Coordinates of C-alpha atoms in Angstrom, one line a residue:
M1 CA 0.0 0.0 0.0
A2 CA 1.0 0.7 0.2
A3 CA 0.8 3.4 0.5
T4 CA 0.1 2.8 0.9
T5 CA 1.4 5.8 0.6
A6 CA 3.0 11.3 3.1
R7 CA 6.8 11.6 2.2
E8 CA 9.1 14.8 1.6
S9 CA 10.5 18.4 1.3
I10 CA 12.0 19.7 -1.9
S11 CA 12.5 22.4 -4.5
L12 CA 9.4 22.8 -6.6
T13 CA 9.9 22.5 -10.4
E14 CA 6.9 23.6 -12.3
L15 CA 5.0 22.5 -15.3
G16 CA 4.1 25.6 -17.3
E17 CA 4.1 28.9 -15.5
R18 CA 2.4 28.3 -12.2
S19 CA 4.1 30.3 -9.5
I20 CA 4.8 28.5 -6.2
P21 CA 6.9 30.2 -3.5
T22 CA 10.0 28.3 -2.7
V23 CA 10.7 27.1 0.8
P24 CA 13.6 29.0 2.3
Q25 CA 14.5 26.3 4.8
E26 CA 15.4 24.0 1.9
P27 CA 17.9 25.8 -0.3
N28 CA 19.4 22.5 -1.4
H29 CA 16.2 21.8 -3.3
D30 CA 16.1 25.0 -5.2
S31 CA 17.9 23.8 -8.2
S32 CA 18.2 25.2 -11.6
S33 CA 15.2 23.0 -12.6
V34 CA 12.9 25.8 -11.2
T35 CA 13.7 27.8 -14.3
E36 CA 13.0 25.1 -16.8
A37 CA 11.2 26.4 -19.9
K38 CA 9.9 23.0 -21.1
A39 CA 7.4 20.9 -19.3
P40 CA 9.4 18.3 -17.3
Y41 CA 7.6 15.3 -18.6
L42 CA 10.5 12.9 -17.9
K43 CA 10.5 13.9 -14.3
L44 CA 6.7 13.3 -14.1
I45 CA 7.1 9.9 -15.8
A46 CA 9.9 9.0 -13.3
S47 CA 7.7 10.2 -10.4
G48 CA 4.9 8.0 -11.7
F49 CA 7.1 5.0 -12.2
S50 CA 8.4 5.3 -8.6
F51 CA 4.8 5.0 -7.4
F52 CA 4.3 2.0 -9.7
V53 CA 7.3 0.2 -8.1
A54 CA 5.9 1.0 -4.6
G55 CA 2.5 -0.4 -5.6
V56 CA 4.0 -3.7 -6.8
N57 CA 5.7 -4.0 -3.4
D58 CA 2.7 -3.1 -1.3
G59 CA 0.1 -4.9 -3.4
S60 CA 1.9 -8.3 -3.4
L61 CA 2.1 -8.9 0.3
G62 CA -1.6 -9.9 0.7
S63 CA -1.3 -12.6 -2.0
L64 CA 2.0 -13.9 -0.6
L65 CA 0.9 -13.9 3.0
P66 CA -0.5 -17.5 3.1
Y67 CA 2.8 -18.7 1.6
V68 CA 4.9 -16.7 4.0
L69 CA 2.9 -18.2 7.0
E70 CA 3.4 -21.7 5.6
S71 CA 7.1 -21.3 4.5
Y72 CA 8.3 -19.8 7.8
H73 CA 5.9 -21.7 10.0
V74 CA 4.7 -18.5 11.7
S75 CA 1.3 -17.6 13.0
T76 CA -0.7 -14.5 12.0
G77 CA 0.3 -13.1 15.4
L78 CA 4.0 -13.3 14.5
V79 CA 3.7 -12.2 10.9
I80 CA 2.7 -8.7 12.1
V81 CA 6.4 -8.2 12.7
V82 CA 6.5 -7.4 8.9
Y83 CA 4.0 -4.5 9.4
V84 CA 5.9 -3.4 12.5
T85 CA 9.2 -3.0 10.6
T86 CA 7.3 -1.2 7.9
L87 CA 6.0 1.2 10.5
V88 CA 9.5 1.7 11.9
G89 CA 10.7 2.6 8.4
W90 CA 8.2 5.3 8.1
L91 CA 8.9 6.7 11.6
V92 CA 12.6 6.8 10.8
A93 CA 11.8 8.7 7.6
A94 CA 9.7 11.2 9.5
L95 CA 12.5 11.9 11.9
T96 CA 15.3 12.2 9.4
N97 CA 13.7 13.6 6.3
S98 CA 14.1 17.3 7.1
T99 CA 17.7 17.0 8.3
L100 CA 18.7 15.0 5.2
C101 CA 17.0 17.6 2.9
Q102 CA 19.5 20.2 4.3
Y103 CA 22.3 18.2 2.8
L104 CA 20.9 16.3 -0.3
G105 CA 19.2 17.8 -3.4
L106 CA 15.9 16.5 -4.7
G107 CA 17.5 14.0 -7.1
A108 CA 19.8 12.7 -4.4
M109 CA 16.9 12.1 -2.0
L110 CA 15.0 10.3 -4.8
A111 CA 18.0 8.2 -5.7
L112 CA 18.6 7.2 -2.0
G113 CA 15.0 6.0 -1.7
A114 CA 15.2 4.0 -4.9
A115 CA 18.5 2.4 -3.9
L116 CA 17.1 1.3 -0.5
Q117 CA 14.2 -0.4 -2.3
V118 CA 16.6 -2.3 -4.6
L119 CA 18.5 -3.5 -1.6
A120 CA 15.3 -4.8 0.1
H121 CA 14.4 -6.8 -3.0
V122 CA 17.9 -8.2 -3.3
L123 CA 17.7 -9.6 0.2
R124 CA 14.2 -11.0 -0.3
A125 CA 14.8 -12.9 -3.5
W126 CA 16.9 -15.7 -1.9
L127 CA 14.4 -16.6 0.9
P128 CA 16.3 -15.2 3.8
P129 CA 15.6 -16.2 7.4
F130 CA 12.4 -14.7 8.7
P131 CA 14.0 -12.0 10.9
L132 CA 16.0 -10.7 7.9
Y133 CA 12.9 -11.0 5.7
A134 CA 11.1 -8.8 8.2
I135 CA 13.9 -6.3 8.2
T136 CA 13.7 -5.9 4.4
F137 CA 10.3 -4.3 4.9
F138 CA 12.0 -1.6 7.0
L139 CA 14.4 -0.9 4.1
A140 CA 11.6 -0.9 1.6
S141 CA 9.4 1.5 3.5
L142 CA 12.3 3.8 4.3
G143 CA 13.1 3.8 0.6
Q144 CA 9.5 4.5 -0.4
A145 CA 9.3 7.3 2.1
F146 CA 12.3 9.1 0.6
N147 CA 11.5 8.3 -3.0
D148 CA 7.7 8.7 -3.3
T149 CA 7.1 11.5 -0.8
H150 CA 9.5 13.7 -2.6
A151 CA 8.1 12.8 -6.0
D152 CA 4.6 13.5 -4.5
T153 CA 5.6 17.0 -3.3
Y154 CA 7.3 17.7 -6.6
V155 CA 4.2 16.8 -8.6
A156 CA 1.9 18.7 -6.2
A157 CA 3.6 21.9 -7.4
V158 CA 3.2 21.6 -11.1
K159 CA 0.5 23.2 -13.2
A160 CA -2.8 21.2 -13.3
A161 CA -1.5 19.3 -10.3
H162 CA -4.7 17.5 -9.6
R163 CA -4.4 15.7 -13.0
W164 CA -0.8 14.8 -12.5
L165 CA -1.4 13.7 -8.9
G166 CA -4.2 11.5 -10.3
F167 CA -1.7 10.0 -12.8
I168 CA 1.1 9.2 -10.3
H169 CA -1.3 7.7 -7.8
A170 CA -3.1 5.7 -10.5
M171 CA 0.4 4.4 -11.3
Y172 CA 0.7 3.3 -7.7
M173 CA -2.6 1.4 -8.0
A174 CA -1.5 -0.1 -11.3
G175 CA 1.5 -1.5 -9.4
C176 CA -0.9 -2.8 -6.7
L177 CA -2.9 -4.4 -9.5
V178 CA 0.1 -6.0 -11.2
G179 CA 1.8 -7.1 -7.9
P180 CA -0.8 -9.7 -6.8
L181 CA -1.1 -11.1 -10.4
V182 CA 2.6 -11.8 -10.7
A183 CA 2.9 -12.9 -7.1
T184 CA 0.1 -15.4 -7.3
A185 CA 1.3 -16.7 -10.6
V186 CA 4.8 -17.3 -9.3
A187 CA 3.8 -18.6 -5.9
S188 CA 1.3 -21.2 -7.4
A189 CA 3.4 -22.2 -10.4
N190 CA 4.9 -25.4 -8.7
Q191 CA 3.5 -27.9 -6.2
Q192 CA 6.4 -26.8 -3.9
S193 CA 5.9 -23.0 -3.9
Q194 CA 8.9 -20.8 -4.7
W195 CA 7.1 -17.6 -3.8
N196 CA 10.4 -15.8 -3.0
L197 CA 11.3 -15.8 -6.7
F198 CA 8.6 -13.2 -7.2
Y199 CA 10.9 -10.6 -5.7
V200 CA 13.1 -10.8 -8.8
F201 CA 10.3 -8.9 -10.6
P202 CA 10.3 -5.9 -8.3
L203 CA 14.1 -6.0 -8.2
G204 CA 14.2 -5.4 -11.9
L205 CA 11.6 -2.7 -11.6
G206 CA 13.6 -1.1 -8.8
L207 CA 16.7 -0.9 -10.9
I208 CA 14.8 0.8 -13.7
N209 CA 13.4 3.2 -11.2
L210 CA 16.9 4.0 -9.9
I211 CA 18.1 4.6 -13.5
L212 CA 15.1 6.8 -14.3
V213 CA 15.7 8.9 -11.2
L214 CA 19.4 9.4 -12.0
I215 CA 18.6 10.5 -15.5
A216 CA 15.5 12.6 -15.0
F217 CA 16.7 14.4 -11.8
R218 CA 20.4 14.6 -12.7
D219 CA 20.2 18.4 -12.3
S220 CA 19.6 18.1 -8.5
M221 CA 21.9 15.2 -7.6
S222 CA 23.8 17.4 -5.2
V223 CA 25.3 16.8 -1.8
H224 CA 25.7 20.2 -0.1
Q225 CA 28.7 20.8 2.0
S226 CA 28.9 24.6 1.9
S227 CA 30.3 26.4 5.0
G228 CA 29.3 29.5 6.8
P229 CA 31.5 32.5 5.8
H230 CA 31.7 34.0 9.3
S231 CA 32.7 31.1 11.3
D232 CA 36.1 30.0 12.7
D233 CA 35.0 26.4 12.1
P234 CA 33.1 26.6 8.8
Q235 CA 32.0 23.0 8.7
A236 CA 30.6 23.1 12.2
S237 CA 28.9 26.4 11.5
S238 CA 27.3 25.0 8.4
H239 CA 26.2 21.9 10.2
D240 CA 24.7 23.8 13.1
A241 CA 22.8 26.2 10.7
R242 CA 21.3 23.3 8.8
S243 CA 20.3 21.5 12.0
T244 CA 18.7 24.7 13.2
R245 CA 16.8 25.1 9.9
A246 CA 15.6 21.5 10.0
V247 CA 14.3 21.9 13.6
R248 CA 12.6 25.2 12.8
E249 CA 11.0 23.8 9.8
I250 CA 9.6 20.9 11.8
K251 CA 8.3 23.2 14.5
D252 CA 6.6 25.5 12.0
T253 CA 5.0 22.6 10.3
L254 CA 3.6 21.1 13.5
R255 CA 2.1 24.4 14.6
V256 CA -0.3 24.4 11.6
P257 CA -3.7 22.8 12.6
A258 CA -4.5 22.0 8.9
V259 CA -1.4 19.7 8.8
W260 CA -2.7 17.6 11.7
L261 CA -6.3 17.5 10.4
T262 CA -5.2 16.4 6.9
S263 CA -2.8 13.9 8.4
L264 CA -5.7 12.4 10.4
Y265 CA -7.6 11.8 7.2
F266 CA -4.7 10.1 5.5
F267 CA -4.0 8.1 8.7
F268 CA -7.4 6.5 8.6
F269 CA -7.6 6.2 4.8
L270 CA -4.3 4.4 4.3
G271 CA -5.0 2.3 7.4
A272 CA -8.2 1.1 5.6
A273 CA -6.6 0.6 2.2
I274 CA -3.5 -1.2 3.3
T275 CA -5.3 -3.3 5.9
A276 CA -7.8 -4.4 3.2
G277 CA -5.1 -5.2 0.7
G278 CA -3.0 -7.1 3.2
W279 CA -5.7 -9.3 4.9
I280 CA -8.4 -9.9 2.2
V281 CA -6.9 -13.1 0.9
E282 CA -6.3 -14.6 4.4
Y283 CA -9.9 -13.6 5.3
L284 CA -11.4 -15.3 2.2
V285 CA -9.3 -18.4 2.8
R286 CA -9.9 -18.8 6.5
V287 CA -13.5 -17.5 6.9
R288 CA -15.1 -18.0 3.5
H289 CA -13.0 -21.2 2.8
G290 CA -11.9 -20.1 -0.6
D291 CA -9.1 -21.8 -2.5
V292 CA -5.8 -20.0 -1.8
H293 CA -4.7 -20.3 -5.4
Q294 CA -7.8 -18.5 -6.6
M295 CA -8.3 -16.1 -3.7
G296 CA -4.8 -14.7 -4.4
Y297 CA -6.3 -12.9 -7.4
I298 CA -9.1 -11.2 -5.5
P299 CA -6.9 -8.2 -4.4
T300 CA -6.5 -7.4 -8.1
G301 CA -10.2 -6.4 -8.1
F302 CA -9.7 -4.0 -5.3
Y303 CA -6.5 -2.5 -6.8
G304 CA -7.9 -2.6 -10.3
G305 CA -11.0 -0.7 -9.2
S306 CA -8.9 1.9 -7.4
F307 CA -6.7 2.3 -10.5
L308 CA -9.7 3.1 -12.6
G309 CA -11.1 5.3 -9.9
R310 CA -8.0 7.4 -9.8
L311 CA -8.1 7.9 -13.5
V312 CA -11.8 8.2 -14.2
L313 CA -13.0 10.1 -11.1
A314 CA -10.2 12.7 -10.7
E315 CA -11.7 15.3 -13.0
P316 CA -15.4 15.0 -12.0
T317 CA -14.3 15.0 -8.3
Y318 CA -12.4 18.3 -8.9
R319 CA -15.2 19.9 -10.9
L320 CA -18.2 18.8 -8.7
G321 CA -16.5 19.8 -5.5
E322 CA -13.7 17.8 -3.8
R323 CA -15.1 18.2 -0.3
R324 CA -18.6 17.0 -1.3
M325 CA -17.5 14.2 -3.5
I326 CA -15.0 12.6 -1.2
F327 CA -17.5 12.4 1.6
I328 CA -20.1 10.8 -0.8
Y329 CA -17.4 8.3 -1.9
A330 CA -16.6 7.5 1.7
A331 CA -20.3 6.8 2.4
L332 CA -20.5 4.5 -0.6
C333 CA -17.4 2.7 0.5
A334 CA -18.8 2.1 4.0
G335 CA -22.0 0.6 2.4
L336 CA -19.9 -1.7 0.1
E337 CA -17.9 -2.8 3.1
L338 CA -21.2 -3.9 4.8
V339 CA -22.0 -5.9 1.7
F340 CA -18.6 -7.5 1.9
W341 CA -19.1 -8.3 5.5
L342 CA -22.7 -9.5 5.6
V343 CA -23.1 -11.4 2.3
P344 CA -21.4 -14.8 2.5
N345 CA -20.8 -15.2 -1.2
I346 CA -17.3 -14.9 -2.6
G347 CA -18.6 -13.6 -6.0
V348 CA -20.6 -10.8 -4.4
E349 CA -17.7 -10.0 -2.1
A350 CA -15.3 -9.8 -5.0
M351 CA -17.6 -7.3 -6.7
A352 CA -18.0 -5.3 -3.6
I353 CA -14.3 -5.1 -3.1
C354 CA -13.8 -4.0 -6.7
L355 CA -16.3 -1.2 -6.3
L356 CA -14.9 -0.2 -3.0
G357 CA -11.5 0.2 -4.6
F358 CA -13.1 2.3 -7.4
F359 CA -14.9 4.8 -5.2
S360 CA -11.9 5.1 -2.9
G361 CA -9.6 5.8 -5.8
P362 CA -9.6 9.6 -5.7
F363 CA -9.1 9.8 -1.9
F364 CA -5.3 10.1 -2.0
A365 CA -4.7 12.4 -4.9
T366 CA -7.5 14.7 -3.9
G367 CA -6.2 14.9 -0.4
I368 CA -2.7 15.9 -1.6
S369 CA -4.3 18.4 -4.0
V370 CA -6.3 20.0 -1.2
A371 CA -3.3 20.1 1.1
S372 CA -1.2 22.0 -1.4
K373 CA -3.9 24.7 -1.4
I374 CA -4.5 25.0 2.3
F375 CA -0.9 24.7 3.7
P376 CA 1.1 28.0 4.0
A377 CA 3.7 28.3 1.3
N378 CA 6.6 28.3 3.7
I379 CA 5.8 24.8 5.1
R380 CA 4.0 23.3 2.0
S381 CA 6.7 20.8 1.2
S382 CA 7.4 19.7 4.7
G383 CA 3.7 19.7 5.5
I384 CA 2.8 17.4 2.6
A385 CA 5.8 15.2 3.7
F386 CA 4.5 15.0 7.2
V387 CA 1.0 14.2 6.0
F388 CA 2.3 11.4 3.7
V389 CA 4.5 9.9 6.4
L390 CA 1.8 10.0 9.1
G391 CA -0.6 8.4 6.6
Q392 CA 1.8 5.6 5.9
I393 CA 2.2 5.1 9.7
G394 CA -1.6 4.5 9.8
G395 CA -1.1 2.1 6.9
S396 CA 1.4 0.2 8.9
L397 CA -0.3 0.4 12.3
F398 CA -3.8 -0.8 11.5
P399 CA -2.6 -4.0 9.7
V400 CA -0.6 -4.7 12.9
L401 CA -3.6 -4.2 15.1
T402 CA -5.7 -6.4 12.8
G403 CA -3.1 -9.1 13.1
I404 CA -2.9 -8.9 16.9
I405 CA -6.7 -9.0 17.2
S406 CA -6.9 -11.9 14.6
S407 CA -4.4 -13.9 16.6
H408 CA -7.0 -14.0 19.4
T409 CA -10.4 -13.8 17.6
G410 CA -9.6 -15.0 14.1
V411 CA -9.3 -13.1 10.8
K412 CA -13.0 -12.3 11.0
A413 CA -11.9 -9.2 12.9
L414 CA -10.9 -7.7 9.6
Q415 CA -14.5 -6.6 8.8
P416 CA -15.4 -4.4 11.8
M417 CA -11.9 -2.9 11.6
L418 CA -12.4 -1.9 7.9
L419 CA -15.8 -0.5 8.5
A420 CA -14.6 1.6 11.4
L421 CA -11.7 2.9 9.4
L422 CA -13.8 3.9 6.4
C423 CA -16.3 5.7 8.6
A424 CA -13.4 7.5 10.4
T425 CA -12.0 8.5 6.9
G426 CA -15.3 10.2 5.9
I427 CA -15.6 12.0 9.3
S428 CA -12.0 13.1 9.3
W429 CA -12.4 14.5 5.8
L430 CA -15.1 16.9 7.0
L431 CA -12.6 18.2 9.6
V432 CA -10.1 19.2 6.9
P433 CA -10.2 23.0 6.3
K434 CA -11.9 24.2 3.2
A435 CA -9.6 25.2 0.3
P436 CA -10.5 28.3 -1.8
R437 CA -11.6 26.1 -4.6
L438 CA -13.9 24.2 -2.3
R439 CA -15.6 27.3 -1.1
A440 CA -16.4 28.1 -4.7
D441 CA -18.1 24.7 -5.0

């Protein structure tokens, strides 16, 4: 899901001539790309592909989970360690992002994130011991945090950002759609499953992602080591100044109520989306007694619906009123979740999951678009980063809670958890301050 999923602080290159104030706390991201005359389509494509890679990673876990449990001989209670390490990765990103951005340019941050994801897939492909397998999720989530959150903030600043945000987040769902298909095909190919070989696929994609980032963002692949001109110890002075800027940036961001309210919305939404994607297969196998080889494809309906929703619903959501439409979608999703819960028919449940994905499709891109309008210019980048990271923390925390509860009551606990999260998503959306565009609607 990942993420399911708030991540960044960067210089804002623009598509066309839209004027976005730069963030003075992040001089390293104010590269020459700001003055680009041509539309930076290669950067937008690279940003979208980074989300596709993240989607393949996040979307595949649900289909692989039954094989992971069997191969490592662990219970659902123990497998939540995977989600815990993912949560830790996002927490580390939240704590280190602003400081790293004082030293690394936009391209360098993106490349660091892409490289960490490649390392994670290298370690997974040879079926490592379970503790190391769990640690790879820390590396992957940390890499996604640096890669995708900075790509997200970059795209949020371009002209017609709502369309491009819809594109890159549709790419994430396209990855979530492809991930379960490939994972299930590989895992069920032989009588003795070699599910770990699936990770060769995201490894190849990760290498392409790294190359794309290095080419598209080569103008900001800088590591800043400039020193203060009025200090007896220039290196120490420069380090202290950057640390001070990072701390001040974090404090300024956390003082803005809109940041916390928007983060709450993402916290619940990503919690619902990633919990659903991660536990649907196990629920259908354990509770509905479906065949694991067939149930592994069910998440593709959820992710496929979300992929279409992010493409098809982006424009009508924007034109009809983002605030109004997202709340309507949330109500529809809650109703579809009730169908999934109360109708004991796998075919009906599969359709409900597909439609739930479709109507939840615009949630993420619309939230980022609104955040870019309501956050003050001086904390816009760091604010969106905080929102992204806190949202992904929700996307890691709620699957863990679902696993803990399931270890005591069974996987049937998934349903009330999903319903509560979807209702909380709709309510928290109403708490997000109105953007100027929303008032006009």
